[in-house]
Short mmCIF file of C-alpha atoms in Angstrom, two decimals:
data_model
loop_
_atom_site.label_atom_id
_atom_site.label_comp_id
_atom_site.label_asym_id
_atom_site.label_seq_id
_atom_site.Cartn_x
_atom_site.Cartn_y
_atom_site.Cartn_z
CA UNK A 691 152.31 86.32 126.97
CA UNK A 692 148.99 85.87 128.74
CA UNK A 693 150.33 82.89 130.75
CA UNK A 694 153.16 84.89 132.36
CA UNK A 695 151.84 88.47 132.59
CA UNK A 696 150.86 88.05 136.27
CA UNK A 697 154.30 86.74 137.25
CA UNK A 698 156.85 88.65 139.32
CA UNK A 699 160.49 88.59 138.24
CA UNK A 700 163.57 89.75 140.17
CA UNK A 701 166.71 90.88 138.33
CA UNK A 702 170.00 90.67 140.24
CA UNK A 703 172.79 92.34 138.25
CA UNK A 704 175.46 94.75 139.51
CA UNK A 705 175.56 96.34 136.05
CA UNK A 706 172.98 99.13 136.02
CA UNK A 707 172.70 99.20 132.25
CA UNK A 708 172.18 95.45 132.20
CA UNK A 709 169.39 95.71 134.82
CA UNK A 710 167.67 98.53 132.97
CA UNK A 711 167.91 96.66 129.67
CA UNK A 712 166.30 93.52 131.09
CA UNK A 713 163.67 95.51 133.02
CA UNK A 714 162.69 97.37 129.86
CA UNK A 715 162.34 94.20 127.80
CA UNK A 716 160.42 92.29 130.49
CA UNK A 717 158.22 95.31 131.28
CA UNK A 718 157.34 95.49 127.60
CA UNK A 719 155.77 92.05 127.95
CA UNK A 720 153.53 93.34 130.73
CA UNK A 721 155.43 91.51 133.46
CA UNK A 722 156.41 93.04 136.79
CA UNK A 723 160.20 93.18 137.20
CA UNK A 724 162.31 94.52 140.08
CA UNK A 725 166.06 95.13 139.66
CA UNK A 726 168.73 94.96 142.37
CA UNK A 727 172.48 95.49 142.39
CA UNK A 728 173.24 93.84 145.72
CA UNK A 729 172.34 90.22 146.33
CA UNK A 730 171.43 90.80 150.02
CA UNK A 731 168.83 93.39 149.06
CA UNK A 732 167.47 91.08 146.37
CA UNK A 733 167.21 88.15 148.81
CA UNK A 734 165.36 90.29 151.37
CA UNK A 735 162.89 91.37 148.68
CA UNK A 736 162.36 87.77 147.54
CA UNK A 737 161.83 86.55 151.10
CA UNK A 738 159.21 89.25 151.72
CA UNK A 739 157.35 88.87 148.44
CA UNK A 740 155.89 86.09 146.31
CA UNK A 741 158.32 86.02 143.42
CA UNK A 742 158.34 83.58 140.53
CA UNK A 743 161.70 83.91 138.82
CA UNK A 744 165.18 85.27 139.52
CA UNK A 745 167.43 86.44 136.67
CA UNK A 746 170.84 86.06 138.30
CA UNK A 747 173.81 87.58 136.50
CA UNK A 748 177.11 85.82 137.21
CA UNK A 749 180.52 87.32 136.38
CA UNK A 750 184.05 86.09 137.14
CA UNK A 751 184.08 88.40 140.17
CA UNK A 752 180.86 87.08 141.74
CA UNK A 753 180.77 83.37 140.91
CA UNK A 754 180.07 82.79 144.59
CA UNK A 755 176.58 84.24 144.02
CA UNK A 756 175.66 80.81 142.65
CA UNK A 757 175.39 79.78 146.30
CA UNK A 758 172.26 81.92 146.48
CA UNK A 759 170.37 79.28 144.49
CA UNK A 760 170.10 76.66 147.29
CA UNK A 761 169.15 79.40 149.77
CA UNK A 762 166.10 80.25 147.67
CA UNK A 763 164.96 76.67 147.21
CA UNK A 764 162.19 76.97 149.80
CA UNK A 765 160.79 80.12 148.13
CA UNK A 766 159.45 78.06 145.22
CA UNK A 767 160.88 80.10 142.35
CA UNK A 768 162.97 79.41 139.26
CA UNK A 769 166.48 80.77 138.68
CA UNK A 770 167.81 81.63 135.22
CA UNK A 771 171.55 82.45 135.04
CA UNK A 772 172.79 85.20 132.72
CA UNK A 773 176.55 85.53 132.14
CA UNK A 774 179.03 86.95 129.68
CA UNK A 775 181.75 84.46 130.59
CA UNK A 776 180.08 81.07 130.59
CA UNK A 777 182.07 77.87 130.60
CA UNK A 778 180.94 74.28 130.96
CA UNK A 779 182.13 74.04 134.55
CA UNK A 780 180.06 77.05 135.58
CA UNK A 781 177.06 75.69 133.69
CA UNK A 782 177.35 72.27 135.33
CA UNK A 783 177.75 73.82 138.78
CA UNK A 784 174.77 76.15 138.28
CA UNK A 785 172.51 73.32 137.14
CA UNK A 786 173.62 71.10 140.02
CA UNK A 787 172.79 73.87 142.48
CA UNK A 788 169.28 74.10 141.02
CA UNK A 789 169.36 76.69 138.23
CA UNK A 790 166.70 76.17 135.57
CA UNK A 791 168.59 77.62 132.59
CA UNK A 792 171.76 79.50 131.66
CA UNK A 793 171.80 82.29 129.02
CA UNK A 794 175.10 83.48 127.61
CA UNK A 795 175.36 87.18 126.78
CA UNK A 796 174.66 88.65 124.41
CA UNK A 797 171.21 87.06 123.92
CA UNK A 798 168.15 88.31 122.10
CA UNK A 799 164.76 89.10 123.57
CA UNK A 800 163.20 86.06 121.90
CA UNK A 801 165.62 83.68 123.63
CA UNK A 802 165.06 85.46 126.95
CA UNK A 803 161.30 85.29 126.48
CA UNK A 804 161.47 81.61 125.58
CA UNK A 805 163.59 80.77 128.63
CA UNK A 806 161.37 82.75 131.01
CA UNK A 807 158.19 81.22 129.56
CA UNK A 808 159.56 77.69 129.93
CA UNK A 809 160.70 78.35 133.50
CA UNK A 810 157.35 79.83 134.52
CA UNK A 811 155.40 77.03 132.79
CA UNK A 812 157.41 74.40 134.66
CA UNK A 813 156.98 76.37 137.89
CA UNK A 814 153.21 76.52 137.38
CA UNK A 815 153.09 72.77 136.72
CA UNK A 816 155.13 72.05 139.84
CA UNK A 817 152.98 74.33 141.97
CA UNK A 818 149.83 72.70 140.64
CA UNK A 819 151.33 69.27 141.34
CA UNK A 820 152.11 70.31 144.90
CA UNK A 821 148.55 71.57 145.35
CA UNK A 822 147.16 68.31 144.01
CA UNK A 823 149.48 66.30 146.24
CA UNK A 824 148.40 68.40 149.22
CA UNK A 825 144.73 67.90 148.34
CA UNK A 826 145.36 64.20 147.86
CA UNK A 827 147.06 63.96 151.25
CA UNK A 828 144.20 65.87 152.87
CA UNK A 829 141.69 63.50 151.24
CA UNK A 830 143.72 60.52 152.42
CA UNK A 831 143.80 61.84 155.98
CA UNK A 832 140.05 62.53 155.87
CA UNK A 833 139.41 58.99 154.60
CA UNK A 834 141.60 57.55 157.35
CA UNK A 835 139.76 59.64 159.93
CA UNK A 836 136.39 58.49 158.58
CA UNK A 837 137.63 54.90 158.56
CA UNK A 838 138.72 55.19 162.20
CA UNK A 839 135.37 56.72 163.14
CA UNK A 840 133.49 53.98 161.25
CA UNK A 841 135.56 51.28 162.93
CA UNK A 842 134.86 52.87 166.32
CA UNK A 843 131.15 53.09 165.48
CA UNK A 844 131.11 49.47 164.30
CA UNK A 845 132.78 48.39 167.53
CA UNK A 846 130.20 50.33 169.54
CA UNK A 847 127.36 48.80 167.50
CA UNK A 848 128.84 45.34 167.99
CA UNK A 849 129.01 45.84 171.75
CA UNK A 850 125.48 47.28 171.75
CA UNK A 851 124.18 44.28 169.79
CA UNK A 852 125.90 41.93 172.22
CA UNK A 853 124.33 43.75 175.15
CA UNK A 854 120.91 43.70 173.48
CA UNK A 855 121.25 39.98 172.74
CA UNK A 856 122.10 39.28 176.37
CA UNK A 857 119.22 41.49 177.48
CA UNK A 858 116.80 39.70 175.12
CA UNK A 859 117.92 36.30 176.41
CA UNK A 860 117.55 37.47 180.00
CA UNK A 861 114.08 38.85 179.30
CA UNK A 862 113.04 35.60 177.61
CA UNK A 863 114.43 33.55 180.49
CA UNK A 864 112.66 35.75 183.04
CA UNK A 865 109.43 35.50 181.05
CA UNK A 866 109.66 31.72 180.96
CA UNK A 867 110.43 31.59 184.68
CA UNK A 868 107.51 33.89 185.45
CA UNK A 869 105.11 31.82 183.34
CA UNK A 870 106.40 28.67 184.98
CA UNK A 871 105.80 30.19 188.41
CA UNK A 872 102.30 31.29 187.39
CA UNK A 873 101.52 27.80 186.08
CA UNK A 874 102.82 26.24 189.29
CA UNK A 875 100.78 28.65 191.39
CA UNK A 876 97.63 27.90 189.39
CA UNK A 877 98.17 24.19 189.86
CA UNK A 878 98.80 24.49 193.59
CA UNK A 879 95.80 26.76 194.13
CA UNK A 880 93.17 25.23 191.86
CA UNK A 881 93.87 21.51 191.68
CA UNK A 882 93.23 20.89 195.40
CA UNK A 883 89.86 22.60 194.94
CA UNK A 884 89.01 20.44 191.93
CA UNK A 885 90.10 17.31 193.81
CA UNK A 886 87.91 18.27 196.75
CA UNK A 887 84.94 18.86 194.47
CA UNK A 888 85.43 15.43 192.89
CA UNK A 889 85.25 13.81 196.30
CA UNK A 890 81.99 15.59 197.10
CA UNK A 891 79.01 13.37 196.18
CA UNK A 892 76.90 16.46 195.50
CA UNK A 893 79.18 17.26 192.53
CA UNK A 894 79.00 13.80 190.92
CA UNK A 895 76.60 15.13 188.31
CA UNK A 896 79.26 17.69 187.30
CA UNK A 897 81.90 15.04 186.57
CA UNK A 898 82.09 15.96 182.90
CA UNK A 899 82.50 19.64 183.70
CA UNK A 900 85.16 18.80 186.27
CA UNK A 901 86.96 16.68 183.66
CA UNK A 902 86.88 19.65 181.29
CA UNK A 903 88.17 21.98 184.00
CA UNK A 904 90.92 19.51 184.88
CA UNK A 905 91.98 19.17 181.29
CA UNK A 906 92.06 22.93 180.72
CA UNK A 907 94.17 23.37 183.83
CA UNK A 908 96.52 20.62 182.65
CA UNK A 909 96.72 22.20 179.23
CA UNK A 910 97.30 25.69 180.60
CA UNK A 911 100.02 24.70 183.04
CA UNK A 912 101.71 22.19 180.71
CA UNK A 913 103.06 24.90 178.49
CA UNK A 914 100.89 25.26 175.39
CA UNK A 915 97.16 25.77 174.93
CA UNK A 916 95.30 23.87 172.26
CA UNK A 917 93.08 25.74 169.83
CA UNK A 918 89.55 25.88 171.33
CA UNK A 919 88.15 24.83 167.94
CA UNK A 920 90.12 21.59 168.32
CA UNK A 921 89.21 21.07 171.98
CA UNK A 922 85.46 21.39 171.46
CA UNK A 923 85.43 18.33 169.16
CA UNK A 924 87.08 16.02 171.69
CA UNK A 925 85.86 14.22 174.77
CA UNK A 926 87.47 14.89 178.15
CA UNK A 927 89.53 11.66 177.90
CA UNK A 928 90.63 12.54 174.36
CA UNK A 929 91.59 16.05 175.47
CA UNK A 930 93.79 14.68 178.26
CA UNK A 931 95.50 12.33 175.80
CA UNK A 932 95.83 15.11 173.19
CA UNK A 933 97.49 17.34 175.79
CA UNK A 934 100.01 14.64 176.68
CA UNK A 935 100.70 13.80 173.01
CA UNK A 936 101.26 17.47 172.28
CA UNK A 937 103.85 17.62 175.06
CA UNK A 938 105.77 14.68 173.60
CA UNK A 939 104.61 11.92 175.97
CA UNK A 940 104.75 8.43 174.41
CA UNK A 941 101.77 6.07 174.16
CA UNK A 942 103.23 3.78 176.83
CA UNK A 943 103.84 6.67 179.23
CA UNK A 944 100.31 8.02 178.64
CA UNK A 945 98.88 4.58 179.46
CA UNK A 946 100.96 4.46 182.64
CA UNK A 947 100.00 7.96 183.78
CA UNK A 948 96.28 7.53 183.06
CA UNK A 949 96.16 3.94 184.33
CA UNK A 950 94.74 2.62 181.07
CA UNK A 951 96.03 0.13 178.53
CA UNK A 952 98.17 1.03 175.56
CA UNK A 953 95.44 -0.21 173.22
CA UNK A 954 92.98 2.22 174.82
CA UNK A 955 95.43 5.07 174.25
CA UNK A 956 95.92 4.03 170.62
CA UNK A 957 92.14 3.83 170.17
CA UNK A 958 91.75 7.37 171.54
CA UNK A 959 94.54 8.57 169.25
CA UNK A 960 92.76 7.08 166.22
CA UNK A 961 89.52 8.72 167.35
CA UNK A 962 91.28 12.08 167.74
CA UNK A 963 92.80 11.84 164.25
CA UNK A 964 89.41 10.94 162.80
CA UNK A 965 87.55 13.78 164.56
CA UNK A 966 90.21 16.29 163.56
CA UNK A 967 90.44 14.85 160.02
CA UNK A 968 94.20 14.35 160.18
CA UNK A 969 95.71 12.61 157.14
CA UNK A 970 97.69 9.48 157.95
CA UNK A 971 100.97 10.98 156.73
CA UNK A 972 100.88 13.78 159.31
CA UNK A 973 102.05 13.45 162.91
CA UNK A 974 99.35 13.96 165.54
CA UNK A 975 101.81 15.86 167.75
CA UNK A 976 102.87 18.20 164.93
CA UNK A 977 99.23 18.86 164.09
CA UNK A 978 98.40 19.72 167.70
CA UNK A 979 101.51 21.93 167.91
CA UNK A 980 100.39 23.81 164.81
CA UNK A 981 97.01 24.46 166.47
CA UNK A 982 98.56 25.60 169.76
CA UNK A 983 99.00 29.06 171.15
CA UNK A 984 102.36 30.72 171.90
CA UNK A 985 104.76 28.36 173.70
CA UNK A 986 105.28 28.69 177.41
CA UNK A 987 107.69 27.11 179.86
CA UNK A 988 106.69 23.44 179.72
CA UNK A 989 106.44 21.63 183.02
CA UNK A 990 107.28 17.97 182.49
CA UNK A 991 106.24 15.11 184.70
CA UNK A 992 102.93 13.59 185.72
CA UNK A 993 99.61 15.15 184.67
CA UNK A 994 98.02 17.51 187.13
CA UNK A 995 95.06 15.24 187.65
CA UNK A 996 94.23 11.77 186.47
CA UNK A 997 90.92 10.17 187.05
#
């Protein structure tokens, strides 16, 4: 009784006593029931109100009222047929048109109650299923919308990352070009001065200092600076050779550039390894690279100054 007491039932029966009888029984269960004699009035009431069940009485004179059932399909209510002249053809037709049940008069209140309870229980289940399906569809649409927004965001992030990568490469290239230009400018400005000082007899006593200055300029403009702690242990000749080794110049090329023999270069290399305590299994170039500052744009070619 509790499950159906808030339901609203419509009784359509042209027999006044029949309507009053059903209204009295249903009202005794605490259920709202409205009775109508004319089907048009009943339909108007159903269309204007949220009804749950229609008790539709069918007699031989109004069998056509069965056609009301499809008209009420969109109103989401159940139809129970009551009739005093039921036959299997009427029953089949009523069920095909969408009736939930058919009760043959006379019927007791228990049978009526059972039929109404079943109809309302099924109706409640169907309504709940529709609500769940609607919620499910809403969730699906929300998920699709979120997916579209995520895909759009991912595409934007991808394009942003591409732009940032290009920007980073451009910045790095510009930095290298700028450092290369600075190195070239230093060489063009300072090396002529050093060369002029070397040719001045008054500066002969500063030959070692000029060698150091030349080497530091070579090291600075070659691309990578050697750790000062390494440089202070080497002679000026060893520093020039170390700078060339660090920049990947072979022993033969060093000898050619410095106008010395290959054996002299190898001797200096051994001396460098000894002074820097480099184990025989380690490469001199790799060691010098590991002791170098941040890489710059390397300028290949001949040393800036060779004595």
